[in-house]
PDB file of C-alpha atoms in Angstrom:
ATOM      1  CA  MET Y 299     -35.442   2.755   5.304  1.00  0.00           C
ATOM      2  CA  MET Y 300     -33.794   2.540   8.684  1.00  0.00           C
ATOM      3  CA  THR Y 301     -30.055   3.287   8.819  1.00  0.00           C
ATOM      4  CA  VAL Y 302     -27.908   1.864  11.543  1.00  0.00           C
ATOM      5  CA  ALA Y 303     -24.667   3.547  12.583  1.00  0.00           C
ATOM      6  CA  ARG Y 304     -22.046   2.612  15.181  1.00  0.00           C
ATOM      7  CA  TYR Y 305     -19.006   4.599  16.173  1.00  0.00           C
ATOM      8  CA  THR Y 306     -16.129   4.797  18.635  1.00  0.00           C
ATOM      9  CA  LYS Y 307     -14.396   7.751  20.254  1.00  0.00           C
ATOM     10  CA  THR Y 308     -10.683   8.378  20.634  1.00  0.00           C
ATOM     11  CA  THR Y 309      -9.050   9.253  23.965  1.00  0.00           C
ATOM     12  CA  GLY Y 310      -9.357  12.931  22.867  1.00  0.00           C
ATOM     13  CA  ASP Y 311     -13.114  12.560  22.583  1.00  0.00           C
ATOM     14  CA  GLN Y 312     -13.013  12.702  18.722  1.00  0.00           C
ATOM     15  CA  LEU Y 313     -14.518  10.314  16.246  1.00  0.00           C
ATOM     16  CA  GLY Y 314     -12.676   7.051  16.087  1.00  0.00           C
ATOM     17  CA  SER Y 315     -14.248   4.517  13.755  1.00  0.00           C
ATOM     18  CA  LEU Y 316     -17.622   4.824  12.047  1.00  0.00           C
ATOM     19  CA  PHE Y 317     -19.777   2.008  10.650  1.00  0.00           C
ATOM     20  CA  TRP Y 318     -23.092   2.398   8.823  1.00  0.00           C
ATOM     21  CA  ALA Y 319     -25.633   0.440   6.786  1.00  0.00           C
ATOM     22  CA  ASP Y 320     -29.171   1.236   5.578  1.00  0.00           C
ATOM     23  CA  GLY Y 321     -32.196  -1.059   5.554  1.00  0.00           C
ATOM     24  CA  GLN Y 322     -31.729  -2.184   1.935  1.00  0.00           C
ATOM     25  CA  MET Y 323     -28.088  -3.110   2.655  1.00  0.00           C
ATOM     26  CA  MET Y 324     -29.198  -5.239   5.604  1.00  0.00           C
ATOM     27  CA  ALA Y 325     -31.890  -6.939   3.490  1.00  0.00           C
ATOM     28  CA  ASP Y 326     -29.379  -7.614   0.653  1.00  0.00           C
ATOM     29  CA  TYR Y 327     -26.962  -9.111   3.100  1.00  0.00           C
ATOM     30  CA  GLN Y 328     -29.494 -11.702   4.229  1.00  0.00           C
ATOM     31  CA  LEU Y 329     -29.962 -12.737   0.590  1.00  0.00           C
ATOM     32  CA  PHE Y 330     -26.436 -12.527  -0.740  1.00  0.00           C
ATOM     33  CA  GLY Y 331     -24.166 -12.435   2.355  1.00  0.00           C
ATOM     34  CA  ASN Y 332     -22.724 -15.982   1.932  1.00  0.00           C
ATOM     35  CA  VAL Y 333     -19.782 -14.361   0.213  1.00  0.00           C
ATOM     36  CA  LEU Y 334     -18.348 -11.126   1.722  1.00  0.00           C
ATOM     37  CA  ALA Y 335     -15.613  -9.056   0.048  1.00  0.00           C
ATOM     38  CA  PHE Y 336     -14.018  -6.078   1.770  1.00  0.00           C
ATOM     39  CA  ASP Y 337     -11.295  -3.732   0.776  1.00  0.00           C
ATOM     40  CA  ALA Y 338      -9.676  -0.967   2.761  1.00  0.00           C
ATOM     41  CA  THR Y 339      -7.610   0.698   0.070  1.00  0.00           C
ATOM     42  CA  TYR Y 340      -9.582   3.977  -0.138  1.00  0.00           C
ATOM     43  CA  ARG Y 341      -8.158   7.033   1.586  1.00  0.00           C
ATOM     44  CA  SER Y 342      -9.752   9.694  -0.559  1.00  0.00           C
ATOM     45  CA  ASN Y 343     -10.906  11.940   2.269  1.00  0.00           C
ATOM     46  CA  LYS Y 344      -9.411  14.892   4.122  1.00  0.00           C
ATOM     47  CA  TYR Y 345      -8.730  12.790   7.222  1.00  0.00           C
ATOM     48  CA  LYS Y 346      -6.692  10.172   5.290  1.00  0.00           C
ATOM     49  CA  ARG Y 347      -8.635   7.459   7.051  1.00  0.00           C
ATOM     50  CA  PRO Y 348      -9.103   4.034   5.484  1.00  0.00           C
ATOM     51  CA  LEU Y 349     -12.597   3.466   4.121  1.00  0.00           C
ATOM     52  CA  VAL Y 350     -13.800  -0.140   4.012  1.00  0.00           C
ATOM     53  CA  VAL Y 351     -16.403  -1.159   1.455  1.00  0.00           C
ATOM     54  CA  PHE Y 352     -18.203  -4.422   2.202  1.00  0.00           C
ATOM     55  CA  SER Y 353     -19.684  -6.012  -0.951  1.00  0.00           C
ATOM     56  CA  THR Y 354     -20.647  -9.113  -2.925  1.00  0.00           C
ATOM     57  CA  SER Y 355     -22.313 -10.134  -6.169  1.00  0.00           C
ATOM     58  CA  ASN Y 356     -26.086 -10.254  -6.455  1.00  0.00           C
ATOM     59  CA  HIS Y 357     -28.383 -12.449  -8.605  1.00  0.00           C
ATOM     60  CA  HIS Y 358     -27.761 -10.154 -11.589  1.00  0.00           C
ATOM     61  CA  LYS Y 359     -23.982 -10.703 -11.169  1.00  0.00           C
ATOM     62  CA  GLN Y 360     -23.800  -7.030 -10.189  1.00  0.00           C
ATOM     63  CA  MET Y 361     -22.077  -5.569  -7.158  1.00  0.00           C
ATOM     64  CA  ALA Y 362     -24.189  -5.264  -4.024  1.00  0.00           C
ATOM     65  CA  ILE Y 363     -22.817  -3.052  -1.269  1.00  0.00           C
ATOM     66  CA  PHE Y 364     -23.600  -4.151   2.302  1.00  0.00           C
ATOM     67  CA  ARG Y 365     -22.074  -1.437   4.417  1.00  0.00           C
ATOM     68  CA  PHE Y 366     -19.306   1.120   4.813  1.00  0.00           C
ATOM     69  CA  ALA Y 367     -16.795   1.732   7.603  1.00  0.00           C
ATOM     70  CA  LEU Y 368     -14.428   4.649   8.114  1.00  0.00           C
ATOM     71  CA  LEU Y 369     -11.667   3.366  10.388  1.00  0.00           C
ATOM     72  CA  GLU Y 370      -9.464   5.035  13.000  1.00  0.00           C
ATOM     73  CA  ASP Y 371      -6.569   2.809  11.953  1.00  0.00           C
ATOM     74  CA  GLU Y 372      -5.842  -0.618  10.429  1.00  0.00           C
ATOM     75  CA  LYS Y 373      -5.081  -2.574  13.549  1.00  0.00           C
ATOM     76  CA  VAL Y 374      -6.498  -5.975  14.442  1.00  0.00           C
ATOM     77  CA  ARG Y 375      -8.704  -4.578  17.252  1.00  0.00           C
ATOM     78  CA  THR Y 376     -10.262  -2.059  14.797  1.00  0.00           C
ATOM     79  CA  TYR Y 377     -11.092  -4.693  12.224  1.00  0.00           C
ATOM     80  CA  ARG Y 378     -12.419  -6.898  14.962  1.00  0.00           C
ATOM     81  CA  TRP Y 379     -14.701  -4.084  16.127  1.00  0.00           C
ATOM     82  CA  VAL Y 380     -16.012  -3.670  12.591  1.00  0.00           C
ATOM     83  CA  LEU Y 381     -16.732  -7.406  12.134  1.00  0.00           C
ATOM     84  CA  LEU Y 382     -18.447  -7.805  15.505  1.00  0.00           C
ATOM     85  CA  ASN Y 383     -20.687  -4.869  14.817  1.00  0.00           C
ATOM     86  CA  MET Y 384     -21.425  -6.143  11.337  1.00  0.00           C
ATOM     87  CA  LEU Y 385     -22.630  -9.445  12.832  1.00  0.00           C
ATOM     88  CA  ASP Y 386     -24.715  -7.651  15.467  1.00  0.00           C
ATOM     89  CA  VAL Y 387     -26.417  -5.458  12.835  1.00  0.00           C
ATOM     90  CA  MET Y 388     -26.813  -8.261  10.352  1.00  0.00           C
ATOM     91  CA  GLU Y 389     -28.646 -10.690  12.711  1.00  0.00           C
ATOM     92  CA  ASN Y 390     -25.470 -12.655  13.343  1.00  0.00           C
ATOM     93  CA  LYS Y 391     -25.419 -14.085   9.808  1.00  0.00           C
ATOM     94  CA  LYS Y 392     -21.887 -15.236   9.063  1.00  0.00           C
ATOM     95  CA  PRO Y 393     -20.483 -15.486   5.562  1.00  0.00           C
ATOM     96  CA  SER Y 394     -19.074 -18.773   4.349  1.00  0.00           C
ATOM     97  CA  VAL Y 395     -16.379 -17.106   2.224  1.00  0.00           C
ATOM     98  CA  VAL Y 396     -14.511 -13.833   2.882  1.00  0.00           C
ATOM     99  CA  VAL Y 397     -12.530 -12.159   0.111  1.00  0.00           C
ATOM    100  CA  THR Y 398      -9.836  -9.637   1.123  1.00  0.00           C
ATOM    101  CA  ASP Y 399      -6.736  -7.903  -0.242  1.00  0.00           C
ATOM    102  CA  GLY Y 400      -4.520  -9.899   2.118  1.00  0.00           C
ATOM    103  CA  ASP Y 401      -4.002  -7.327   4.847  1.00  0.00           C
ATOM    104  CA  LYS Y 402      -2.464  -9.147   7.838  1.00  0.00           C
ATOM    105  CA  ALA Y 403      -4.495  -7.282  10.508  1.00  0.00           C
ATOM    106  CA  MET Y 404      -7.683  -7.947   8.523  1.00  0.00           C
ATOM    107  CA  TRP Y 405      -6.746 -11.576   8.195  1.00  0.00           C
ATOM    108  CA  ALA Y 406      -6.177 -11.941  11.953  1.00  0.00           C
ATOM    109  CA  ALA Y 407      -9.501 -10.294  12.756  1.00  0.00           C
ATOM    110  CA  ILE Y 408     -11.327 -12.642  10.340  1.00  0.00           C
ATOM    111  CA  ALA Y 409      -9.648 -15.679  11.880  1.00  0.00           C
ATOM    112  CA  ASP Y 410     -10.854 -14.539  15.325  1.00  0.00           C
ATOM    113  CA  VAL Y 411     -14.420 -13.440  14.522  1.00  0.00           C
ATOM    114  CA  LEU Y 412     -15.390 -15.503  11.432  1.00  0.00           C
ATOM    115  CA  GLN Y 413     -13.614 -18.738  12.298  1.00  0.00           C
ATOM    116  CA  SER Y 414     -15.776 -20.926  10.088  1.00  0.00           C
ATOM    117  CA  ALA Y 415     -15.420 -18.699   6.978  1.00  0.00           C
ATOM    118  CA  ARG Y 416     -13.057 -19.675   4.139  1.00  0.00           C
ATOM    119  CA  HIS Y 417     -10.627 -16.843   3.481  1.00  0.00           C
ATOM    120  CA  ARG Y 418      -9.991 -16.116  -0.175  1.00  0.00           C
ATOM    121  CA  LEU Y 419      -7.394 -13.577  -1.388  1.00  0.00           C
ATOM    122  CA  CYS Y 420      -8.535 -11.230  -4.129  1.00  0.00           C
ATOM    123  CA  GLY Y 421      -6.876 -12.056  -7.434  1.00  0.00           C
ATOM    124  CA  TRP Y 422      -6.795  -8.408  -8.574  1.00  0.00           C
ATOM    125  CA  HIS Y 423      -4.769  -7.328  -5.545  1.00  0.00           C
ATOM    126  CA  LEU Y 424      -2.467 -10.385  -5.920  1.00  0.00           C
ATOM    127  CA  GLU Y 425      -1.712  -9.469  -9.552  1.00  0.00           C
ATOM    128  CA  LYS Y 426      -1.040  -5.850  -8.613  1.00  0.00           C
ATOM    129  CA  ASN Y 427       1.419  -7.021  -5.894  1.00  0.00           C
ATOM    130  CA  CYS Y 428       3.049  -9.489  -8.247  1.00  0.00           C
ATOM    131  CA  VAL Y 429       3.886  -6.605 -10.677  1.00  0.00           C
ATOM    132  CA  LEU Y 430       5.326  -4.541  -7.835  1.00  0.00           C
ATOM    133  CA  ARG Y 431       7.338  -7.329  -6.122  1.00  0.00           C
ATOM    134  CA  VAL Y 432       8.554  -9.514  -8.991  1.00  0.00           C
ATOM    135  CA  LYS Y 433      10.534  -7.885 -11.780  1.00  0.00           C
ATOM    136  CA  GLU Y 434      10.533 -10.926 -14.056  1.00  0.00           C
ATOM    137  CA  PRO Y 435       7.813 -10.110 -16.638  1.00  0.00           C
ATOM    138  CA  GLU Y 436       7.352 -13.783 -17.675  1.00  0.00           C
ATOM    139  CA  PHE Y 437       6.377 -14.657 -14.092  1.00  0.00           C
ATOM    140  CA  ARG Y 438       3.309 -12.393 -14.236  1.00  0.00           C
ATOM    141  CA  LYS Y 439       1.855 -14.695 -16.921  1.00  0.00           C
ATOM    142  CA  VAL Y 440       2.877 -17.775 -14.942  1.00  0.00           C
ATOM    143  CA  PHE Y 441       1.289 -16.454 -11.783  1.00  0.00           C
ATOM    144  CA  LYS Y 442      -1.969 -15.505 -13.469  1.00  0.00           C
ATOM    145  CA  LYS Y 443      -2.256 -19.049 -14.840  1.00  0.00           C
ATOM    146  CA  ALA Y 444      -1.462 -20.485 -11.425  1.00  0.00           C
ATOM    147  CA  VAL Y 445      -4.301 -18.433  -9.908  1.00  0.00           C
ATOM    148  CA  TYR Y 446      -7.056 -19.094 -12.430  1.00  0.00           C
ATOM    149  CA  ALA Y 447      -6.279 -22.332 -14.320  1.00  0.00           C
ATOM    150  CA  ASN Y 448      -8.450 -25.383 -13.565  1.00  0.00           C
ATOM    151  CA  PHE Y 449      -5.506 -27.489 -12.325  1.00  0.00           C
ATOM    152  CA  ASP Y 450      -6.012 -30.293  -9.844  1.00  0.00           C
ATOM    153  CA  VAL Y 451      -3.702 -29.950  -6.798  1.00  0.00           C
ATOM    154  CA  ALA Y 452      -0.953 -32.201  -8.216  1.00  0.00           C
ATOM    155  CA  GLU Y 453      -0.937 -30.331 -11.509  1.00  0.00           C
ATOM    156  CA  PHE Y 454      -0.739 -27.002  -9.745  1.00  0.00           C
ATOM    157  CA  GLU Y 455       2.180 -28.099  -7.615  1.00  0.00           C
ATOM    158  CA  GLU Y 456       4.104 -29.426 -10.601  1.00  0.00           C
ATOM    159  CA  TYR Y 457       3.437 -26.338 -12.634  1.00  0.00           C
ATOM    160  CA  TRP Y 458       4.495 -23.956  -9.843  1.00  0.00           C
ATOM    161  CA  SER Y 459       7.628 -25.922  -8.910  1.00  0.00           C
ATOM    162  CA  THR Y 460       8.826 -26.244 -12.525  1.00  0.00           C
ATOM    163  CA  THR Y 461       8.181 -22.642 -13.623  1.00  0.00           C
ATOM    164  CA  VAL Y 462       9.660 -21.024 -10.511  1.00  0.00           C
ATOM    165  CA  LYS Y 463      12.830 -23.084 -10.922  1.00  0.00           C
ATOM    166  CA  ILE Y 464      13.063 -22.212 -14.645  1.00  0.00           C
ATOM    167  CA  LEU Y 465      12.715 -18.488 -13.925  1.00  0.00           C
ATOM    168  CA  GLY Y 466      15.185 -18.636 -11.022  1.00  0.00           C
ATOM    169  CA  LEU Y 467      12.773 -17.248  -8.444  1.00  0.00           C
ATOM    170  CA  MET Y 468      13.194 -19.898  -5.747  1.00  0.00           C
ATOM    171  CA  ASP Y 469      14.644 -17.293  -3.358  1.00  0.00           C
ATOM    172  CA  ASN Y 470      12.315 -14.399  -4.116  1.00  0.00           C
ATOM    173  CA  SER Y 471      10.619 -13.484  -0.832  1.00  0.00           C
ATOM    174  CA  TRP Y 472       7.257 -12.544  -2.360  1.00  0.00           C
ATOM    175  CA  VAL Y 473       7.114 -15.718  -4.412  1.00  0.00           C
ATOM    176  CA  LYS Y 474       7.842 -17.844  -1.349  1.00  0.00           C
ATOM    177  CA  SER Y 475       5.430 -16.111   0.979  1.00  0.00           C
ATOM    178  CA  THR Y 476       2.659 -16.114  -1.601  1.00  0.00           C
ATOM    179  CA  TYR Y 477       3.109 -19.798  -2.257  1.00  0.00           C
ATOM    180  CA  LYS Y 478       2.557 -20.527   1.431  1.00  0.00           C
ATOM    181  CA  LEU Y 479      -0.877 -18.895   1.072  1.00  0.00           C
ATOM    182  CA  ARG Y 480      -1.771 -20.886  -2.048  1.00  0.00           C
ATOM    183  CA  ARG Y 481      -4.844 -22.476  -0.431  1.00  0.00           C
ATOM    184  CA  SER Y 482      -6.371 -19.022  -0.259  1.00  0.00           C
ATOM    185  CA  TRP Y 483      -5.892 -18.061  -3.907  1.00  0.00           C
ATOM    186  CA  ALA Y 484      -5.179 -21.044  -6.226  1.00  0.00           C
ATOM    187  CA  THR Y 485      -8.275 -22.304  -8.019  1.00  0.00           C
ATOM    188  CA  ALA Y 486      -6.808 -25.802  -7.614  1.00  0.00           C
ATOM    189  CA  TYR Y 487      -7.366 -25.557  -3.815  1.00  0.00           C
ATOM    190  CA  LEU Y 488     -10.708 -23.745  -4.127  1.00  0.00           C
ATOM    191  CA  GLN Y 489     -12.552 -26.132  -6.374  1.00  0.00           C
ATOM    192  CA  GLY Y 490     -16.170 -26.545  -5.196  1.00  0.00           C
ATOM    193  CA  THR Y 491     -16.095 -23.377  -3.057  1.00  0.00           C
ATOM    194  CA  PHE Y 492     -18.859 -20.883  -4.010  1.00  0.00           C
ATOM    195  CA  CYS Y 493     -17.181 -17.472  -4.374  1.00  0.00           C
ATOM    196  CA  ALA Y 494     -19.955 -15.482  -6.191  1.00  0.00           C
ATOM    197  CA  GLY Y 495     -17.794 -14.568  -9.209  1.00  0.00           C
ATOM    198  CA  TYR Y 496     -14.612 -13.670  -7.321  1.00  0.00           C
ATOM    199  CA  ARG Y 497     -12.700 -16.301  -9.279  1.00  0.00           C
ATOM    200  CA  THR Y 498     -11.675 -13.508 -11.644  1.00  0.00           C
ATOM    201  CA  THR Y 499     -10.313 -10.024 -10.802  1.00  0.00           C
ATOM    202  CA  SER Y 500     -13.121  -7.978 -12.397  1.00  0.00           C
ATOM    203  CA  ARG Y 501     -15.309  -7.788  -9.267  1.00  0.00           C
ATOM    204  CA  CYS Y 502     -12.736  -6.121  -7.038  1.00  0.00           C
ATOM    205  CA  GLU Y 503     -11.276  -4.071  -9.880  1.00  0.00           C
ATOM    206  CA  GLY Y 504     -14.693  -2.815 -10.917  1.00  0.00           C
ATOM    207  CA  ILE Y 505     -15.850  -1.622  -7.520  1.00  0.00           C
ATOM    208  CA  ASN Y 506     -12.403  -0.140  -6.704  1.00  0.00           C
ATOM    209  CA  ALA Y 507     -12.446   2.071  -9.780  1.00  0.00           C
ATOM    210  CA  PHE Y 508     -16.143   2.899  -9.443  1.00  0.00           C
ATOM    211  CA  VAL Y 509     -16.018   4.055  -5.858  1.00  0.00           C
ATOM    212  CA  LYS Y 510     -12.890   6.087  -6.342  1.00  0.00           C
ATOM    213  CA  GLY Y 511     -14.600   7.924  -9.140  1.00  0.00           C
ATOM    214  CA  PHE Y 512     -17.019   9.378  -6.558  1.00  0.00           C
ATOM    215  CA  LEU Y 513     -14.460  10.345  -3.929  1.00  0.00           C
ATOM    216  CA  LYS Y 514     -12.199  13.368  -3.560  1.00  0.00           C
ATOM    217  CA  SER Y 515      -9.172  13.853  -1.306  1.00  0.00           C
ATOM    218  CA  THR Y 516     -10.798  16.997   0.070  1.00  0.00           C
ATOM    219  CA  ASN Y 517     -14.048  15.304   1.148  1.00  0.00           C
ATOM    220  CA  SER Y 518     -15.284  16.091   4.660  1.00  0.00           C
ATOM    221  CA  LEU Y 519     -17.101  13.436   6.570  1.00  0.00           C
ATOM    222  CA  LEU Y 520     -20.493  14.682   5.458  1.00  0.00           C
ATOM    223  CA  GLU Y 521     -19.342  14.954   1.809  1.00  0.00           C
ATOM    224  CA  LEU Y 522     -17.873  11.436   2.007  1.00  0.00           C
ATOM    225  CA  VAL Y 523     -21.162   9.962   3.236  1.00  0.00           C
ATOM    226  CA  GLN Y 524     -23.114  11.841   0.566  1.00  0.00           C
ATOM    227  CA  SER Y 525     -20.763  10.604  -2.124  1.00  0.00           C
ATOM    228  CA  LEU Y 526     -21.062   7.035  -0.988  1.00  0.00           C
ATOM    229  CA  ASP Y 527     -24.824   7.370  -0.923  1.00  0.00           C
ATOM    230  CA  ARG Y 528     -24.659   8.282  -4.613  1.00  0.00           C
ATOM    231  CA  VAL Y 529     -22.465   5.195  -5.204  1.00  0.00           C
ATOM    232  CA  VAL Y 530     -25.118   2.949  -3.654  1.00  0.00           C
ATOM    233  CA  LYS Y 531     -27.968   4.620  -5.555  1.00  0.00           C
ATOM    234  CA  ASP Y 532     -26.107   4.210  -8.840  1.00  0.00           C
ATOM    235  CA  TYR Y 533     -25.582   0.493  -8.195  1.00  0.00           C
ATOM    236  CA  ARG Y 534     -29.221   0.038  -7.202  1.00  0.00           C
ATOM    237  CA  ASN Y 535     -30.337   1.845 -10.342  1.00  0.00           C
ATOM    238  CA  ASN Y 536     -28.345  -0.629 -12.408  1.00  0.00           C
ATOM    239  CA  GLU Y 537     -30.108  -3.504 -10.650  1.00  0.00           C
ATOM    240  CA  VAL Y 538     -33.541  -1.999 -11.459  1.00  0.00           C
ATOM    241  CA  LEU Y 539     -32.574  -1.648 -15.131  1.00  0.00           C
ATOM    242  CA  ASP Y 540     -31.382  -5.209 -15.306  1.00  0.00           C
ATOM    243  CA  LYS Y 541     -34.658  -6.326 -13.807  1.00  0.00           C
ATOM    244  CA  CYS Y 542     -36.456  -4.468 -16.599  1.00  0.00           C
ATOM    245  CA  GLY Y 543     -34.210  -6.180 -19.080  1.00  0.00           C
ATOM    246  CA  ALA Y 544     -34.868  -9.571 -17.543  1.00  0.00           C
ATOM    247  CA  TRP Y 545     -38.633  -9.063 -17.561  1.00  0.00           C
ATOM    248  CA  GLY Y 546     -38.622  -7.960 -21.192  1.00  0.00           C
ATOM    249  CA  GLU Y 547     -39.346  -4.902 -23.279  1.00  0.00           C
ATOM    250  CA  GLU Y 548     -43.076  -5.072 -22.507  1.00  0.00           C
ATOM    251  CA  VAL Y 549     -42.460  -4.033 -18.861  1.00  0.00           C
ATOM    252  CA  LEU Y 550     -40.458  -1.017 -19.934  1.00  0.00           C
ATOM    253  CA  LEU Y 551     -43.076  -0.025 -22.479  1.00  0.00           C
ATOM    254  CA  HIS Y 552     -45.719  -0.281 -19.770  1.00  0.00           C
ATOM    255  CA  PHE Y 553     -43.646   2.131 -17.692  1.00  0.00           C
ATOM    256  CA  LEU Y 554     -43.504   4.575 -20.516  1.00  0.00           C
ATOM    257  CA  TRP Y 555     -47.222   4.331 -21.329  1.00  0.00           C
ATOM    258  CA  ALA Y 556     -48.031   4.875 -17.691  1.00  0.00           C
ATOM    259  CA  SER Y 557     -45.880   7.986 -17.737  1.00  0.00           C
ATOM    260  CA  ARG Y 558     -47.791   9.254 -20.793  1.00  0.00           C
ATOM    261  CA  SER Y 559     -51.087   8.561 -19.087  1.00  0.00           C
ATOM    262  CA  HIS Y 560     -49.893  10.589 -16.115  1.00  0.00           C
ATOM    263  CA  GLU Y 561     -49.044  13.406 -18.499  1.00  0.00           C
ATOM    264  CA  GLU Y 562     -52.525  13.270 -20.018  1.00  0.00           C
ATOM    265  CA  ASP Y 563     -54.059  13.382 -16.550  1.00  0.00           C
ATOM    266  CA  MET Y 564     -52.298  16.736 -16.057  1.00  0.00           C
ATOM    267  CA  HIS Y 565     -54.544  18.129 -18.867  1.00  0.00           C
ATOM    268  CA  VAL Y 566     -51.787  19.286 -21.151  1.00  0.00           C
ATOM    269  CA  PRO Y 567     -53.473  21.221 -23.987  1.00  0.00           C
ATOM    270  CA  LYS Y 568     -53.853  19.076 -27.092  1.00  0.00           C
ATOM    271  CA  GLY Y 569     -51.162  19.817 -29.574  1.00  0.00           C
ATOM    272  CA  ASP Y 570     -48.739  21.085 -26.946  1.00  0.00           C
ATOM    273  CA  GLU Y 571     -47.685  17.778 -25.508  1.00  0.00           C
ATOM    274  CA  PRO Y 572     -44.423  16.240 -26.780  1.00  0.00           C
ATOM    275  CA  SER Y 573     -44.754  13.309 -29.101  1.00  0.00           C
ATOM    276  CA  TRP Y 574     -42.408  10.423 -28.205  1.00  0.00           C
ATOM    277  CA  HIS Y 575     -41.702   6.829 -28.727  1.00  0.00           C
ATOM    278  CA  PRO Y 576     -39.355   4.338 -27.057  1.00  0.00           C
ATOM    279  CA  ARG Y 577     -36.469   3.315 -29.280  1.00  0.00           C
ATOM    280  CA  ARG Y 578     -36.867  -0.268 -30.379  1.00  0.00           C
ATOM    281  CA  ASP Y 579     -33.249  -1.185 -29.879  1.00  0.00           C
ATOM    282  CA  ILE Y 580     -33.512  -1.195 -26.079  1.00  0.00           C
ATOM    283  CA  SER Y 581     -30.108  -2.236 -24.858  1.00  0.00           C
ATOM    284  CA  HIS Y 582     -29.004  -3.871 -21.686  1.00  0.00           C
ATOM    285  CA  SER Y 583     -26.114  -1.492 -21.096  1.00  0.00           C
ATOM    286  CA  ARG Y 584     -25.906   0.315 -17.785  1.00  0.00           C
ATOM    287  CA  GLY Y 585     -27.386   3.727 -17.442  1.00  0.00           C
ATOM    288  CA  SER Y 586     -30.610   5.547 -16.838  1.00  0.00           C
ATOM    289  CA  ILE Y 587     -34.044   4.821 -18.213  1.00  0.00           C
ATOM    290  CA  ILE Y 588     -33.452   7.586 -20.695  1.00  0.00           C
ATOM    291  CA  ARG Y 589     -30.536   5.683 -22.196  1.00  0.00           C
ATOM    292  CA  ARG Y 590     -32.734   2.653 -22.589  1.00  0.00           C
ATOM    293  CA  ALA Y 591     -35.839   4.276 -24.031  1.00  0.00           C
ATOM    294  CA  GLN Y 592     -35.390   7.856 -25.090  1.00  0.00           C
ATOM    295  CA  TRP Y 593     -38.214  10.352 -25.278  1.00  0.00           C
ATOM    296  CA  GLU Y 594     -38.105  11.970 -28.681  1.00  0.00           C
ATOM    297  CA  SER Y 595     -39.893  15.096 -29.888  1.00  0.00           C
ATOM    298  CA  PHE Y 596     -40.928  15.491 -33.520  1.00  0.00           C
ATOM    299  CA  GLY Y 597     -38.191  17.318 -35.417  1.00  0.00           C
ATOM    300  CA  ALA Y 598     -35.463  16.285 -32.967  1.00  0.00           C
TER     301      ALA Y 598
END
């Protein structure tokens, strides 16, 4: 499939920012791009550059990655360049909701380029910041409830005001600044807004941990791109497996019988071919075809 890449140069004629997406990513964006999440917390490369992963949730409630960008810096102009190029490559389709970690430069670029999009703050990043910025353990439970509970607006405001006063956090700078942004994170203010499963923290948390598992701090640019290609292939493999699970066991058995027919076409001497059977307890857990239907030799 066609891959599109865009880049900038520094004043020293070196690589500035790099943006790329393959054909499948572009096709997925047209289907699932109403909600766009991006996170620039990855610096696992030898250049210590921020890597942005653009993603959403597909029709199997799995992560779909739309594109990657390796940035020169985290300034407004750089994020603006990324978003403008994204729109150009993606046929100017704009998301209706954008989920971010709350970076101010990112926020400013979104407000400039994606003016009609609803900005939602990622609950996972909010909870992490809460632990770092508020030392009162009880408030962490209070904050989590404030984020996810199905309050109406009046109930949320009453709950927040009462608990913050009880815990003596009226003057805490993080509590005050986060409250001002409540329309971007409190479920009470986001009722009726389609967010593709980003109501909970598992989406951002899952892709964050998964991507980091493929990256190393010593990665060169080429190694970084190759590692990210493996990330995408793994996610796509999971989608194929879920499709098999959705269609039923018969489809998977057909695949296995077709494989055996191919083996027979290769004229394997009779008696030398491995005997096998698919395990009947085909699970829907992630993994390879082998983990779903294992080939077994007699005596194994």
